[in-house]
PDB file of C-alpha atoms in Angstrom:
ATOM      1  CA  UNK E  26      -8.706 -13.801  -6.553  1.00  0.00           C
ATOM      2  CA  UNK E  27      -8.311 -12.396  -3.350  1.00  0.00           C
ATOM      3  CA  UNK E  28     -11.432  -8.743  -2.700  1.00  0.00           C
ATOM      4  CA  UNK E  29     -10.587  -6.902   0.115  1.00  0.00           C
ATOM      5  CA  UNK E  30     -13.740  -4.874   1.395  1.00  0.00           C
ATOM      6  CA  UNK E  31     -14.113  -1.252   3.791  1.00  0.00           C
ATOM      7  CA  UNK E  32     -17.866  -0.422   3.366  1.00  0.00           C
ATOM      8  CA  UNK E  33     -17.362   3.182   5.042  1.00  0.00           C
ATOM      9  CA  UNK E  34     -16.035   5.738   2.693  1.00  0.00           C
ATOM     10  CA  UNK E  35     -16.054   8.165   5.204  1.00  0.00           C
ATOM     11  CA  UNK E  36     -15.982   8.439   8.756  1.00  0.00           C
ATOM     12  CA  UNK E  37     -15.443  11.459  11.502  1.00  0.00           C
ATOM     13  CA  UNK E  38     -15.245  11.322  15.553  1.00  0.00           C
ATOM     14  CA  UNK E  39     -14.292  13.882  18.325  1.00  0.00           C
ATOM     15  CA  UNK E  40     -11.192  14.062  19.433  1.00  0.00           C
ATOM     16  CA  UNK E  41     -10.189  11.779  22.463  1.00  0.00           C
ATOM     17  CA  UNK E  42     -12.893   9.184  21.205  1.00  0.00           C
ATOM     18  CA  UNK E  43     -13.088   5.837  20.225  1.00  0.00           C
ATOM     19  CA  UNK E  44     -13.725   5.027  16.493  1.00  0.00           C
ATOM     20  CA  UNK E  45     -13.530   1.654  14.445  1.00  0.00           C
ATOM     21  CA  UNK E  46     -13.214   0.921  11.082  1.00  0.00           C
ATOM     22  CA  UNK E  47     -14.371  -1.755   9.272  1.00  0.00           C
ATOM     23  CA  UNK E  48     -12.199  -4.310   6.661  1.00  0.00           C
ATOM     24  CA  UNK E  49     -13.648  -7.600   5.141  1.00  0.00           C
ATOM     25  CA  UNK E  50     -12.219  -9.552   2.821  1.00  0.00           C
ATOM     26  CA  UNK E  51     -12.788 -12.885   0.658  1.00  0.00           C
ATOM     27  CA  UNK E  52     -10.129 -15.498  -0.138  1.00  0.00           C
ATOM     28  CA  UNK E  53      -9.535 -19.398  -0.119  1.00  0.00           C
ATOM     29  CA  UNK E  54      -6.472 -19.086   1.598  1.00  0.00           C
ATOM     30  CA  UNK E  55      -5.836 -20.443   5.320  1.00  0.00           C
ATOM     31  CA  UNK E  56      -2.971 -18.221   5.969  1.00  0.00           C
ATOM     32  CA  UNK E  57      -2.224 -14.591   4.785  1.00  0.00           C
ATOM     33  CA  UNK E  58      -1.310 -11.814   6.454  1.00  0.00           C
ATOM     34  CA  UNK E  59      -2.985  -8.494   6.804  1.00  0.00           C
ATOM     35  CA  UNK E  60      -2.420  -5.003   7.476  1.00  0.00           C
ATOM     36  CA  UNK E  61      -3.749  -1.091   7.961  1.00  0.00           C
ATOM     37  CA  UNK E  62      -2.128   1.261   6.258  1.00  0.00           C
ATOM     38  CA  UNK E  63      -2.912   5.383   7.087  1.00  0.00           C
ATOM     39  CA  UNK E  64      -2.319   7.796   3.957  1.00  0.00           C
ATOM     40  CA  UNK E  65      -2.309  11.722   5.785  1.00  0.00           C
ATOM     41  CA  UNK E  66      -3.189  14.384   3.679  1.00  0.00           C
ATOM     42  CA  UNK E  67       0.743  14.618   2.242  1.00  0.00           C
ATOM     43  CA  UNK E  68      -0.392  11.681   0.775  1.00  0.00           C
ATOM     44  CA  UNK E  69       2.460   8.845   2.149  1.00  0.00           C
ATOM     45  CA  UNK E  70       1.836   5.526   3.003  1.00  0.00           C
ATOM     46  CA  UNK E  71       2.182   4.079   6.648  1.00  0.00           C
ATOM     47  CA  UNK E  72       2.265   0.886   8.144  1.00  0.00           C
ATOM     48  CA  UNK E  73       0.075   0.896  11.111  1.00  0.00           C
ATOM     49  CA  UNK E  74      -0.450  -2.431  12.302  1.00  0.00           C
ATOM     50  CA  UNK E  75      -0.169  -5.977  10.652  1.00  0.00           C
ATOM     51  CA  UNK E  76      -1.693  -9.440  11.456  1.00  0.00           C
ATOM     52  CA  UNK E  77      -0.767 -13.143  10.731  1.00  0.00           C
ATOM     53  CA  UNK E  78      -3.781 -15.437  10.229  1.00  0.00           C
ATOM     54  CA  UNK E  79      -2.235 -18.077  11.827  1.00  0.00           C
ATOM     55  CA  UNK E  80      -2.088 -16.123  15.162  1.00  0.00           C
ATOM     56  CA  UNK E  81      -5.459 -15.961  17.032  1.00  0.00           C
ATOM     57  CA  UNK E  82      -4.214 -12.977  19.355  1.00  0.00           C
ATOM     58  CA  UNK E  83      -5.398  -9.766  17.777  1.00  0.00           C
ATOM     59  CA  UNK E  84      -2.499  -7.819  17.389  1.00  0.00           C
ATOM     60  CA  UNK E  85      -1.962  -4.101  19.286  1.00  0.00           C
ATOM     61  CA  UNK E  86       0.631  -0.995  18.850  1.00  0.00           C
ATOM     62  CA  UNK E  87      -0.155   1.064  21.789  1.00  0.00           C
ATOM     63  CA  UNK E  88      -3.954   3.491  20.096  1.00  0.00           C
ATOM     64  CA  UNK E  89      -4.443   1.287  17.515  1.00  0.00           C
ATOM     65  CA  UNK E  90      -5.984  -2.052  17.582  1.00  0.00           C
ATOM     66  CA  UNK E  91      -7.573  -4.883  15.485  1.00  0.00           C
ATOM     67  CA  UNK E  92     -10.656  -7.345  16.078  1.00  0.00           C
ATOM     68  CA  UNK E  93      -9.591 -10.285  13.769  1.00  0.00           C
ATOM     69  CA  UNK E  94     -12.656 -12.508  12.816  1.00  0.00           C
ATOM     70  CA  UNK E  95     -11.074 -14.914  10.992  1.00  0.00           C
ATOM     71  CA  UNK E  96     -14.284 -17.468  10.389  1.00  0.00           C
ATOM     72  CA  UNK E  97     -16.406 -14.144   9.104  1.00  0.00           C
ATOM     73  CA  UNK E  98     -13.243 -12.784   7.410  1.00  0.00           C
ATOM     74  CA  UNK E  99     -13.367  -9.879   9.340  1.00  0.00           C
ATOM     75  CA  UNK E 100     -10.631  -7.333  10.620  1.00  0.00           C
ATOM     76  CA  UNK E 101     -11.289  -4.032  11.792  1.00  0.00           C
ATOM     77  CA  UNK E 102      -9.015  -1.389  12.734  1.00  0.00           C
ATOM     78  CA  UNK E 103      -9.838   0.170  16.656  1.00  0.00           C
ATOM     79  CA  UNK E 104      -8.499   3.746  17.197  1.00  0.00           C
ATOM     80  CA  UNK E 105      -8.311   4.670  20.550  1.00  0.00           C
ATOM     81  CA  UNK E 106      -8.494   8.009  22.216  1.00  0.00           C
ATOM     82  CA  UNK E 107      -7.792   9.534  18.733  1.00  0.00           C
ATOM     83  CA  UNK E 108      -6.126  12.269  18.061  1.00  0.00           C
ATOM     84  CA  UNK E 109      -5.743  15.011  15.650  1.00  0.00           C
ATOM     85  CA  UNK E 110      -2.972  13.491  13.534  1.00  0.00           C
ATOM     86  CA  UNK E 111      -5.050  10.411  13.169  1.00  0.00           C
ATOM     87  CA  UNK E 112      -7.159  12.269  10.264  1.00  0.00           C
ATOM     88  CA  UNK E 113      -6.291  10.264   7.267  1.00  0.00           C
ATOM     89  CA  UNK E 114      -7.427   7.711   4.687  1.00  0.00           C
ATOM     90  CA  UNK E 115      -7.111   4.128   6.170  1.00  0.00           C
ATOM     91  CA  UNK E 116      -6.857   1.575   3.932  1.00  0.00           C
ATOM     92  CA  UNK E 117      -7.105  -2.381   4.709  1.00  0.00           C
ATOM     93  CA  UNK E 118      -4.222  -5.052   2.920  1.00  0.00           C
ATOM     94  CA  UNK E 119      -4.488  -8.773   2.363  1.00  0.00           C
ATOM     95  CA  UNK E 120      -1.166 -10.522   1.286  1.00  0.00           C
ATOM     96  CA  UNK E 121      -1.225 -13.842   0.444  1.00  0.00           C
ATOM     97  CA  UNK E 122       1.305 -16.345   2.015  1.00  0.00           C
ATOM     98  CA  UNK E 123       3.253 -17.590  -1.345  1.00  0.00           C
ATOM     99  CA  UNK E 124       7.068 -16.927  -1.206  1.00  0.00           C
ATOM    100  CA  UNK E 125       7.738 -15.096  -4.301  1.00  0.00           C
ATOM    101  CA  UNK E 126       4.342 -13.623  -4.758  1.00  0.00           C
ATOM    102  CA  UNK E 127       3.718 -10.987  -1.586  1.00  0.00           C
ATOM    103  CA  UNK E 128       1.539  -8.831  -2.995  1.00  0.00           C
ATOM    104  CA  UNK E 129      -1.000  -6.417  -1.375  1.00  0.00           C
ATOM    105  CA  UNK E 130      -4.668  -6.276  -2.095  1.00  0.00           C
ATOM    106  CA  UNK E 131      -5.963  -3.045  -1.133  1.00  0.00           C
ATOM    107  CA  UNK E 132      -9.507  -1.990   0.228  1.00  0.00           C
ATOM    108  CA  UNK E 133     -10.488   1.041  -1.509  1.00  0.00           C
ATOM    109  CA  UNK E 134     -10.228   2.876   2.057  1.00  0.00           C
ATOM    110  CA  UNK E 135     -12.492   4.817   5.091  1.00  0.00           C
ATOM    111  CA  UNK E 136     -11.358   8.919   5.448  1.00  0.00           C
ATOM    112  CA  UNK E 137     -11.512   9.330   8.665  1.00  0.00           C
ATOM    113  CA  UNK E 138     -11.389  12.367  10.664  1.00  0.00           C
ATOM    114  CA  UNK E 139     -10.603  13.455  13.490  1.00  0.00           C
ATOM    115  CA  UNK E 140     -12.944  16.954  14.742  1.00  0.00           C
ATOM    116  CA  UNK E 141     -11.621  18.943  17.442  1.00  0.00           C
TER     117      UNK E 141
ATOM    118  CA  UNK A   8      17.760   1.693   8.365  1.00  0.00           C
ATOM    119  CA  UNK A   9      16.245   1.313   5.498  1.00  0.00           C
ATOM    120  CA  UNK A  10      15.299   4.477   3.429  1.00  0.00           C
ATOM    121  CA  UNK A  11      13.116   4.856  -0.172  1.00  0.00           C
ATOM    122  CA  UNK A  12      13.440   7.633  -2.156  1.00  0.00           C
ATOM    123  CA  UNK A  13      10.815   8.526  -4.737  1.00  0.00           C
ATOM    124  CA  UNK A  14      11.172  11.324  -7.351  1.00  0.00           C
ATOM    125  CA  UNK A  15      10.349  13.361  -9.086  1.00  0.00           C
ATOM    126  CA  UNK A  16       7.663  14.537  -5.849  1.00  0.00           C
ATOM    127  CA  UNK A  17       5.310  16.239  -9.024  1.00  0.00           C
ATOM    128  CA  UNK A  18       5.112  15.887 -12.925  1.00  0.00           C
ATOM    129  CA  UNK A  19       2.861  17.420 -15.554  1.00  0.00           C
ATOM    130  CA  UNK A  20       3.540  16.073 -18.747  1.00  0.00           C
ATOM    131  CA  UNK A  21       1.791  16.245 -22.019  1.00  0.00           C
ATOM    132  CA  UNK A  22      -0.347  13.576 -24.061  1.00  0.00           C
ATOM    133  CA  UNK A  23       2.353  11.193 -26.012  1.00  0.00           C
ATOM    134  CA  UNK A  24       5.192  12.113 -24.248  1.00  0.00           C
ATOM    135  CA  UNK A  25       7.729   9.989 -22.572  1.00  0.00           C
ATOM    136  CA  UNK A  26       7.983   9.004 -18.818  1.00  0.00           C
ATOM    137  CA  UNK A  27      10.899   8.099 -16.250  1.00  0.00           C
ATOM    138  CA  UNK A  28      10.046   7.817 -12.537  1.00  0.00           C
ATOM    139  CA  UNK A  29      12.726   6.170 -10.242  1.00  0.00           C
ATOM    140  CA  UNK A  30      12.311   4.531  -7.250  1.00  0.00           C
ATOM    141  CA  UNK A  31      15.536   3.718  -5.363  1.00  0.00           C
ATOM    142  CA  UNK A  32      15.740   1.686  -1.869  1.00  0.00           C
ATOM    143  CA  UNK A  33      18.947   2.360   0.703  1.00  0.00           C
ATOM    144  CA  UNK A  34      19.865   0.058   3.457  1.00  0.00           C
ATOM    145  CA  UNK A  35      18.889  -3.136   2.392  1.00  0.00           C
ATOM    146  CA  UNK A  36      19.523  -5.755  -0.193  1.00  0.00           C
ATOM    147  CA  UNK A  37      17.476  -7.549  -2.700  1.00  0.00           C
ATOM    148  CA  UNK A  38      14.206  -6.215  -1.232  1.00  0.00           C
ATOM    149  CA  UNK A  39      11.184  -7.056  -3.391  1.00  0.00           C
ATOM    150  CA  UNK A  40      10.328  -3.653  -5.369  1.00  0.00           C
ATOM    151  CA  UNK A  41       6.839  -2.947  -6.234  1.00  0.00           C
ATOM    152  CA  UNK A  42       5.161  -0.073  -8.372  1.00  0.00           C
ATOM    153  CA  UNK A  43       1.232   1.391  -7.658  1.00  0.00           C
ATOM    154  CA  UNK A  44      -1.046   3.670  -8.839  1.00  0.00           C
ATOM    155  CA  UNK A  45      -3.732   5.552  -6.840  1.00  0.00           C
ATOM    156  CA  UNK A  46      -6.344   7.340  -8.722  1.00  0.00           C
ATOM    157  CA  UNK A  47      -7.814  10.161  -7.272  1.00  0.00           C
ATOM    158  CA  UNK A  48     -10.457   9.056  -4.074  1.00  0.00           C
ATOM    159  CA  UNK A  49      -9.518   5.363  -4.938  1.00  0.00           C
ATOM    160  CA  UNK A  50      -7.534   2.674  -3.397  1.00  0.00           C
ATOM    161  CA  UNK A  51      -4.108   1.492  -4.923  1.00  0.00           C
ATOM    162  CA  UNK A  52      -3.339  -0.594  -7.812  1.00  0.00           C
ATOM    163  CA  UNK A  53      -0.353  -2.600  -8.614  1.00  0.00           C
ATOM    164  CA  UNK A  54       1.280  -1.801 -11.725  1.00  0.00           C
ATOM    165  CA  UNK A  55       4.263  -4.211 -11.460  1.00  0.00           C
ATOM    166  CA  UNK A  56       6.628  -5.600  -8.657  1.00  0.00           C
ATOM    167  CA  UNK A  57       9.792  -7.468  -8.575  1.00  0.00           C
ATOM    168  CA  UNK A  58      11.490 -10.273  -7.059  1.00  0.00           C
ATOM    169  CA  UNK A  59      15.185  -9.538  -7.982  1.00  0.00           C
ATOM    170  CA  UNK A  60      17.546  -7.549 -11.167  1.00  0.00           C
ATOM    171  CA  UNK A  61      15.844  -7.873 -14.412  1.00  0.00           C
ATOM    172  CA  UNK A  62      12.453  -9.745 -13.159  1.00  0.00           C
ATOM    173  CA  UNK A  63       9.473  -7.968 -13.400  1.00  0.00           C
ATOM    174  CA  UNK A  64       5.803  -9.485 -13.029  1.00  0.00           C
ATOM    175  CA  UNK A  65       2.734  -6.894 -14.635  1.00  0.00           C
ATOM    176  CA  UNK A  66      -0.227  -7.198 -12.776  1.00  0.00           C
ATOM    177  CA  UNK A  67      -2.396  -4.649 -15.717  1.00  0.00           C
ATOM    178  CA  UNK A  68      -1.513  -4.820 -19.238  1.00  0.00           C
ATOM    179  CA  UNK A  69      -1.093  -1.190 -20.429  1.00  0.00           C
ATOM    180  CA  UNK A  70       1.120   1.150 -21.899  1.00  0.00           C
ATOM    181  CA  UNK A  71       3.529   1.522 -18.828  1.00  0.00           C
ATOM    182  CA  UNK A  72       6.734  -0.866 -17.898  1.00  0.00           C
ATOM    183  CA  UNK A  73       9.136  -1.382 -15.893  1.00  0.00           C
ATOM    184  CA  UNK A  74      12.652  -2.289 -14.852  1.00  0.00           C
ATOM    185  CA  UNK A  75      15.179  -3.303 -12.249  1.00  0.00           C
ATOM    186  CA  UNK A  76      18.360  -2.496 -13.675  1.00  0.00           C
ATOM    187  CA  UNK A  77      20.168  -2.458 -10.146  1.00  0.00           C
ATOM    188  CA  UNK A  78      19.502  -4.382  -7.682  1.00  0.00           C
ATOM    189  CA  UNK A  79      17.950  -1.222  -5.159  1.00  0.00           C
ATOM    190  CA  UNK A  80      16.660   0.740  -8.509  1.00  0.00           C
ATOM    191  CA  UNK A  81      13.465  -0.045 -10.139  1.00  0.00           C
ATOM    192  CA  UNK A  82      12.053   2.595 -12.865  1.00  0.00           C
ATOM    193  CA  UNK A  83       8.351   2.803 -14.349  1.00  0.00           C
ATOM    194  CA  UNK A  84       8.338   3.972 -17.925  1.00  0.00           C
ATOM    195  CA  UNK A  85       6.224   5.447 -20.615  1.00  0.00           C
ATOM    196  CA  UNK A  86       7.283   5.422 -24.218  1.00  0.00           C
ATOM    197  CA  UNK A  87       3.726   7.844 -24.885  1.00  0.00           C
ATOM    198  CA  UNK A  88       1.666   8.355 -22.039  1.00  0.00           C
ATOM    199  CA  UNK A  89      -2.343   8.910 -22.020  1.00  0.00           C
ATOM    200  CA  UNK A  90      -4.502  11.300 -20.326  1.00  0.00           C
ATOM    201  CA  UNK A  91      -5.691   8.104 -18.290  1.00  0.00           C
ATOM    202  CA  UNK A  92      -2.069   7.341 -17.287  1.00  0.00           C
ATOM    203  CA  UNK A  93      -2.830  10.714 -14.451  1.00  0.00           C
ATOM    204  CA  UNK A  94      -2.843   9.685 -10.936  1.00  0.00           C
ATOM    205  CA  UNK A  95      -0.047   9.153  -7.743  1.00  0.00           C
ATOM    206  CA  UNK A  96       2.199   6.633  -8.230  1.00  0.00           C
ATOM    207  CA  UNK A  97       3.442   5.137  -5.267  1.00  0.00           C
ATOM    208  CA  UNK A  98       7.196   2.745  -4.998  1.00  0.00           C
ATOM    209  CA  UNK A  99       7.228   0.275  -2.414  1.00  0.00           C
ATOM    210  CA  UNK A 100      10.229  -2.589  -1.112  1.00  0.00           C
ATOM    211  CA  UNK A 101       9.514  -5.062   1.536  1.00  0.00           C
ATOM    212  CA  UNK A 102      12.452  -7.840   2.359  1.00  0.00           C
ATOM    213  CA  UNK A 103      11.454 -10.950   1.302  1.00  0.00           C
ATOM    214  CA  UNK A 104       9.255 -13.134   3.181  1.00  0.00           C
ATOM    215  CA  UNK A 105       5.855 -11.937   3.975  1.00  0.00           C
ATOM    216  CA  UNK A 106       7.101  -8.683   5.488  1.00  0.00           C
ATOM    217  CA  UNK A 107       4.662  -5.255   5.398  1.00  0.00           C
ATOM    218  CA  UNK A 108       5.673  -2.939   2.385  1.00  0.00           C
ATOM    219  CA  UNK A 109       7.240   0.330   2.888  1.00  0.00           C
ATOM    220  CA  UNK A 110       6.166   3.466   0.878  1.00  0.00           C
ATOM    221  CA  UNK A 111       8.105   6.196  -0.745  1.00  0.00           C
ATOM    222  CA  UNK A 112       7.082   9.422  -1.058  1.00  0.00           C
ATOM    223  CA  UNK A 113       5.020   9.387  -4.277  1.00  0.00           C
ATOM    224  CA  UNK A 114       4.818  11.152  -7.313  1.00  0.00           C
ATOM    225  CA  UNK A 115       2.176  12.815  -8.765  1.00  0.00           C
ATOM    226  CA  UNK A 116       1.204  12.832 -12.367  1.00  0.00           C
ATOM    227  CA  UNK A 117      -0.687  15.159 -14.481  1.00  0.00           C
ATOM    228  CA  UNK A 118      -0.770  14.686 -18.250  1.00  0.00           C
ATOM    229  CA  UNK A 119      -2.618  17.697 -20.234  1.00  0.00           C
TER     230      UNK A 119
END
């Protein structure tokens, strides 16, 4: 079965600074996908960036950025000159690449926030 | 585009009684459906999810179920719920094909 790991329950950083959050995860699997996902305090869930194993390039949308490691099964989630709306839990997904079977595995997730 | 609505938004409910939350997905057709729950301060857990009308896979045996009796409609159900049953539930689609999940809104349950 596949863990998925985030070993920082909580983080905080000024606004306007850099701030990275940690995702490991353990599975047998060559390819899977994975993916951050930001809960804000009204509590919905939002896609914020995804990555194919199979694709070496680490993969970017515009802030937010991920280091994937894939020998150390390793991808962390780079937040760039953060911003106040940024404050939120961010968890860390691994699917599994079997058609008929895409289910998440979720981290149990890093608070972050954001201090003005 | 593709729209998920989620409702009801907040429940309390009462030890042993029954439960109905829908979870209906606009724009898109058969999208895999998927049901979670998110105890307080942890991550989420996936109830059930399903592939097309009438299949549903559990993923933790327990007194909930669900079912897909349209093909954008999928429904989690309690015939007597428990205090531990308490928590957000969270519906998700995704097309099929290794494509991110979507959330809707949430609901959150309180049983007294």
């Amino acid at each position: 079965a596949q863990t998925v790991t985030q070993s920082q329950p909580e983080m905080s950083v000024q606004e306007a600074e850099t701030v990275t959050l940690s995702c490991t995860y353990d599975t047998s699997e060559s390819n899977y996908y994975l993916f951050w996902y930001k809960q804000p305090p009204s509590r919905q869930m939002i896609l914020v960036i995804r990555q194919e194993a199979y694709k070496q390039q680490n993969a970017t949308e515009n802030r937010f950025s991920v280091n994937f490691q894939k020998a150390a099964k390793s991808f962390s989630l780079k937040i760039s000159d953060s911003q106040l709306g940024d404050t939120a839990m961010y968890f860390c997904a691994f699917m599994r690449s079997n058609f008929g079977n895409e289910k998440l595995t979720f981290g149990t997730g890093t608070r972050l926030t954001i201090i003005p | 585009s593709q729209t998920i609505h989620q409702w009801p938004a907040t429940l309390v409910q009462p030890v042993g009684s029954p439960l109905s939350l829908e979870c209906t997905v606009e724009g898109t057709s058969n999208p895999n459906l998927y049901w979670y729950r998110q105890a307080a301060g942890r991550g989420l857990q996936l109830l059930f999810y399903s592939v097309g009308i009438g299949q549903i896979s559990s993923e933790v045996p327990q007194n909930l179920s669900a079912s897909r009796p349209q093909d954008r409609q999928f429904i989690l159900s309690s015939k007597k719920l428990l205090l531990s049953d308490s928590g957000f539930y969270l519906c998700a689609w995704s097309p099929s094909g290794y494509q991110p999940q979507h959330f809707g809104d949430g609901t959150r349950l309180s049983i007294l």
